[in-house]
Amino acid sequence: MTLLPNISSHLKMPIVCIVGENVPITVQVKNLTKERYPSEDDNYLVIEVWDEMIKYYPGRKGHTTLNIQFSKPFKLNPQEVKEFKFYFELPEQAQYKIRANLNLVKVVKTNGNPKWENHISGRLSSKLGKTATLQFEEGQVILEVLDVKGVSKKKSCTTNHNLIVIVGSISAILAAIASIVSLILQLGK
């Protein structure tokens, strides 16, 4: 089974990203069909969201992939739109690529009572046609990845200091323009 073309996903983020603060990332999934999707009992949709640091800065610490989060398995009713919120703390001033994969999965086995919001280990990306084990607090889930659709956006993250400098510079430029316009208007009288 594959993801239908009428099932779409979109990624939304705020314009400004401040280092060390939680950045809300919204993934919107739409079912434009007139049927419930997926229709099979043991098939579900799962969103996997992660960020990658794509611009290197000297002295950078840490790994390229910093945050990985999952939605709980879900199904979409006809014409339904669902939004899922994830929060990432981006630790350094850098450029990031935020990625979201909409995975069509078959649940093979569930051990314990996994808390999907507390991911410990495991990935679904690059597992198309294979099984993947996801470890969560209080349990694990084994899934077979049937199909994947991905979206991504680039986001630059800055510090509070740099943001204040940018806003101050813009204010100074606007003040200079206003002064020049004022002088021109006074000379024109």
mmCIF file of C-alpha atoms in Angstrom:
data_model
loop_
_atom_site.group_PDB
_atom_site.id
_atom_site.type_symbol
_atom_site.label_atom_id
_atom_site.label_comp_id
_atom_site.label_asym_id
_atom_site.label_seq_id
_atom_site.Cartn_x
_atom_site.Cartn_y
_atom_site.Cartn_z
ATOM 1 C CA MET A 1 0.000 0.000 0.000
ATOM 2 C CA THR A 2 1.231 3.524 -0.784
ATOM 3 C CA LEU A 3 0.321 7.015 0.372
ATOM 4 C CA LEU A 4 -2.359 8.482 -1.868
ATOM 5 C CA PRO A 5 -1.620 11.737 -3.726
ATOM 6 C CA ASN A 6 -4.699 13.210 -1.990
ATOM 7 C CA ILE A 7 -2.963 12.900 1.399
ATOM 8 C CA SER A 8 -0.736 15.937 1.889
ATOM 9 C CA SER A 9 1.440 17.398 4.624
ATOM 10 C CA HIS A 10 2.702 20.948 5.234
ATOM 11 C CA LEU A 11 5.251 22.389 7.639
ATOM 12 C CA LYS A 12 4.759 25.714 9.487
ATOM 13 C CA MET A 13 7.254 27.584 11.675
ATOM 14 C CA PRO A 14 7.542 31.075 13.162
ATOM 15 C CA ILE A 15 9.501 33.733 11.273
ATOM 16 C CA VAL A 16 11.985 34.374 14.091
ATOM 17 C CA CYS A 17 13.958 31.645 15.833
ATOM 18 C CA ILE A 18 15.900 32.489 19.000
ATOM 19 C CA VAL A 19 18.753 30.229 20.158
ATOM 20 C CA GLY A 20 17.862 28.226 23.265
ATOM 21 C CA GLU A 21 14.103 28.874 23.111
ATOM 22 C CA ASN A 22 11.493 26.302 22.103
ATOM 23 C CA VAL A 23 10.557 26.710 18.450
ATOM 24 C CA PRO A 24 7.007 25.525 17.691
ATOM 25 C CA ILE A 25 6.846 23.402 14.555
ATOM 26 C CA THR A 26 3.408 22.575 13.181
ATOM 27 C CA VAL A 27 2.810 19.749 10.731
ATOM 28 C CA GLN A 28 -0.570 19.888 9.021
ATOM 29 C CA VAL A 29 -1.887 16.709 7.379
ATOM 30 C CA LYS A 30 -4.875 16.781 5.015
ATOM 31 C CA ASN A 31 -7.064 13.972 3.711
ATOM 32 C CA LEU A 32 -8.695 15.270 0.528
ATOM 33 C CA THR A 33 -10.403 11.939 -0.210
ATOM 34 C CA LYS A 34 -13.952 10.904 0.646
ATOM 35 C CA GLU A 35 -12.819 7.831 2.576
ATOM 36 C CA ARG A 36 -11.102 7.157 5.878
ATOM 37 C CA TYR A 37 -7.357 6.752 5.427
ATOM 38 C CA PRO A 38 -5.652 4.363 5.866
ATOM 39 C CA SER A 39 -8.579 1.976 5.677
ATOM 40 C CA GLU A 40 -6.737 -1.197 6.796
ATOM 41 C CA ASP A 41 -7.108 -1.981 10.518
ATOM 42 C CA ASP A 42 -3.399 -2.364 11.340
ATOM 43 C CA ASN A 43 -2.132 0.494 9.117
ATOM 44 C CA TYR A 44 -1.606 3.994 10.526
ATOM 45 C CA LEU A 45 0.036 7.307 9.736
ATOM 46 C CA VAL A 46 2.953 8.467 11.905
ATOM 47 C CA ILE A 47 4.799 11.780 11.605
ATOM 48 C CA GLU A 48 8.548 11.813 12.248
ATOM 49 C CA VAL A 49 10.062 15.295 12.677
ATOM 50 C CA TRP A 50 13.743 16.121 13.108
ATOM 51 C CA ASP A 51 16.189 18.953 12.571
ATOM 52 C CA GLU A 52 19.630 18.988 11.013
ATOM 53 C CA MET A 53 22.297 21.641 11.393
ATOM 54 C CA ILE A 54 23.308 22.378 7.810
ATOM 55 C CA LYS A 55 25.677 25.316 8.174
ATOM 56 C CA TYR A 56 28.932 24.693 9.972
ATOM 57 C CA TYR A 57 30.367 27.245 12.364
ATOM 58 C CA PRO A 58 33.917 26.871 13.731
ATOM 59 C CA GLY A 59 33.958 25.377 17.198
ATOM 60 C CA ARG A 60 30.465 23.927 16.796
ATOM 61 C CA LYS A 61 29.649 21.228 19.320
ATOM 62 C CA GLY A 62 27.132 18.426 19.069
ATOM 63 C CA HIS A 63 25.678 16.310 16.313
ATOM 64 C CA THR A 64 24.178 17.228 12.967
ATOM 65 C CA THR A 65 20.767 15.751 13.866
ATOM 66 C CA LEU A 66 19.677 17.214 17.182
ATOM 67 C CA ASN A 67 15.991 16.511 17.849
ATOM 68 C CA ILE A 68 13.755 13.623 16.755
ATOM 69 C CA GLN A 69 10.072 13.475 17.659
ATOM 70 C CA PHE A 70 7.090 11.365 16.612
ATOM 71 C CA SER A 71 3.333 11.741 16.561
ATOM 72 C CA LYS A 72 1.148 8.976 17.928
ATOM 73 C CA PRO A 73 -0.207 6.676 15.187
ATOM 74 C CA PHE A 74 -3.386 8.113 13.671
ATOM 75 C CA LYS A 75 -5.935 7.755 10.893
ATOM 76 C CA LEU A 76 -7.673 10.509 8.936
ATOM 77 C CA ASN A 77 -11.417 10.746 8.434
ATOM 78 C CA PRO A 78 -12.772 11.887 5.034
ATOM 79 C CA GLN A 79 -11.872 15.534 4.269
ATOM 80 C CA GLU A 80 -10.143 15.839 7.675
ATOM 81 C CA VAL A 81 -7.269 18.187 8.471
ATOM 82 C CA LYS A 82 -5.106 17.463 11.544
ATOM 83 C CA GLU A 83 -2.357 19.607 13.023
ATOM 84 C CA PHE A 84 0.471 18.268 15.157
ATOM 85 C CA LYS A 85 2.722 20.534 17.250
ATOM 86 C CA PHE A 86 6.311 19.722 18.063
ATOM 87 C CA TYR A 87 8.772 21.884 20.013
ATOM 88 C CA PHE A 88 12.490 21.957 19.262
ATOM 89 C CA GLU A 89 15.184 23.812 21.156
ATOM 90 C CA LEU A 90 17.826 24.802 18.629
ATOM 91 C CA PRO A 91 21.022 25.226 20.661
ATOM 92 C CA GLU A 92 23.311 27.275 18.427
ATOM 93 C CA GLN A 93 23.309 30.202 16.047
ATOM 94 C CA ALA A 94 23.232 28.345 12.749
ATOM 95 C CA GLN A 95 21.096 27.376 9.801
ATOM 96 C CA TYR A 96 18.888 24.316 10.288
ATOM 97 C CA LYS A 97 16.810 22.131 8.034
ATOM 98 C CA ILE A 98 13.583 21.032 9.704
ATOM 99 C CA ARG A 99 12.243 17.837 8.143
ATOM 100 C CA ALA A 100 8.906 16.094 8.557
ATOM 101 C CA ASN A 101 8.091 12.684 7.124
ATOM 102 C CA LEU A 102 4.541 11.401 6.905
ATOM 103 C CA ASN A 103 4.941 7.631 7.208
ATOM 104 C CA LEU A 104 2.365 5.020 6.286
ATOM 105 C CA VAL A 105 3.142 2.182 8.694
ATOM 106 C CA LYS A 106 1.870 -1.224 9.714
ATOM 107 C CA VAL A 107 2.081 -1.948 13.430
ATOM 108 C CA VAL A 108 3.891 -5.285 13.781
ATOM 109 C CA LYS A 109 4.228 -5.445 17.569
ATOM 110 C CA THR A 110 3.833 -3.262 20.652
ATOM 111 C CA ASN A 111 5.664 -4.015 23.904
ATOM 112 C CA GLY A 112 4.584 -2.249 27.084
ATOM 113 C CA ASN A 113 2.718 1.059 27.028
ATOM 114 C CA PRO A 114 4.948 3.349 24.912
ATOM 115 C CA LYS A 115 4.736 7.091 25.571
ATOM 116 C CA TRP A 116 5.171 8.495 22.063
ATOM 117 C CA GLU A 117 6.089 11.967 23.322
ATOM 118 C CA ASN A 118 9.184 10.568 25.115
ATOM 119 C CA HIS A 119 11.295 9.090 22.299
ATOM 120 C CA ILE A 120 14.491 7.317 23.358
ATOM 121 C CA SER A 121 15.877 5.702 20.201
ATOM 122 C CA GLY A 122 15.069 4.489 16.696
ATOM 123 C CA ARG A 123 14.233 6.135 13.367
ATOM 124 C CA LEU A 124 11.739 5.587 10.575
ATOM 125 C CA SER A 125 13.608 7.617 7.946
ATOM 126 C CA SER A 126 15.412 5.523 5.327
ATOM 127 C CA LYS A 127 13.490 2.406 6.438
ATOM 128 C CA LEU A 128 11.073 2.219 3.493
ATOM 129 C CA GLY A 129 9.991 -1.389 3.007
ATOM 130 C CA LYS A 130 11.738 -2.464 6.226
ATOM 131 C CA THR A 131 10.793 -2.837 9.868
ATOM 132 C CA ALA A 132 11.914 -0.280 12.425
ATOM 133 C CA THR A 133 11.986 -0.505 16.208
ATOM 134 C CA LEU A 134 11.176 2.678 18.097
ATOM 135 C CA GLN A 135 12.031 2.795 21.789
ATOM 136 C CA PHE A 136 9.924 5.062 23.991
ATOM 137 C CA GLU A 137 9.575 5.606 27.699
ATOM 138 C CA GLU A 138 7.667 2.576 29.085
ATOM 139 C CA GLY A 139 7.715 0.514 25.876
ATOM 140 C CA GLN A 140 8.671 -0.052 22.274
ATOM 141 C CA VAL A 141 6.911 -0.384 18.936
ATOM 142 C CA ILE A 142 7.953 -2.397 15.891
ATOM 143 C CA LEU A 143 6.623 -0.895 12.659
ATOM 144 C CA GLU A 144 6.867 -1.803 8.998
ATOM 145 C CA VAL A 145 7.291 1.337 6.882
ATOM 146 C CA LEU A 146 5.036 1.006 3.816
ATOM 147 C CA ASP A 147 5.484 4.482 2.287
ATOM 148 C CA VAL A 148 6.870 7.939 3.098
ATOM 149 C CA LYS A 149 6.196 11.540 2.024
ATOM 150 C CA GLY A 150 8.579 14.222 3.217
ATOM 151 C CA VAL A 151 8.597 18.005 3.527
ATOM 152 C CA SER A 152 11.370 20.293 4.757
ATOM 153 C CA LYS A 153 12.123 23.956 5.419
ATOM 154 C CA LYS A 154 15.302 25.844 6.210
ATOM 155 C CA LYS A 155 15.400 28.023 9.306
ATOM 156 C CA SER A 156 18.136 30.339 10.551
ATOM 157 C CA CYS A 157 18.384 30.721 14.293
ATOM 158 C CA THR A 158 19.875 33.803 15.919
ATOM 159 C CA THR A 159 20.682 35.052 19.408
ATOM 160 C CA ASN A 160 18.736 37.740 21.283
ATOM 161 C CA HIS A 161 21.742 40.066 20.942
ATOM 162 C CA ASN A 162 21.873 39.720 17.152
ATOM 163 C CA LEU A 163 18.113 40.197 16.897
ATOM 164 C CA ILE A 164 18.344 43.442 18.898
ATOM 165 C CA VAL A 165 21.205 44.641 16.648
ATOM 166 C CA ILE A 166 19.148 43.874 13.521
ATOM 167 C CA VAL A 167 16.047 45.649 14.863
ATOM 168 C CA GLY A 168 18.211 48.609 15.948
ATOM 169 C CA SER A 169 19.811 48.824 12.500
ATOM 170 C CA ILE A 170 16.423 48.769 10.795
ATOM 171 C CA SER A 171 15.197 51.504 13.156
ATOM 172 C CA ALA A 172 18.261 53.643 12.384
ATOM 173 C CA ILE A 173 17.735 53.233 8.632
ATOM 174 C CA LEU A 174 14.045 54.163 8.940
ATOM 175 C CA ALA A 175 14.956 57.224 11.047
ATOM 176 C CA ALA A 176 17.504 58.319 8.419
ATOM 177 C CA ILE A 177 14.941 57.907 5.625
ATOM 178 C CA ALA A 178 12.369 59.898 7.622
ATOM 179 C CA SER A 179 14.940 62.682 8.173
ATOM 180 C CA ILE A 180 15.789 62.844 4.466
ATOM 181 C CA VAL A 181 12.095 62.949 3.499
ATOM 182 C CA SER A 182 11.522 65.685 6.085
ATOM 183 C CA LEU A 183 14.439 67.744 4.679
ATOM 184 C CA ILE A 184 13.177 67.333 1.113
ATOM 185 C CA LEU A 185 9.687 68.438 2.140
ATOM 186 C CA GLN A 186 11.089 71.507 3.973
ATOM 187 C CA LEU A 187 13.284 72.473 1.011
ATOM 188 C CA GLY A 188 10.322 72.130 -1.330
ATOM 189 C CA LYS A 189 8.291 74.810 0.521
#
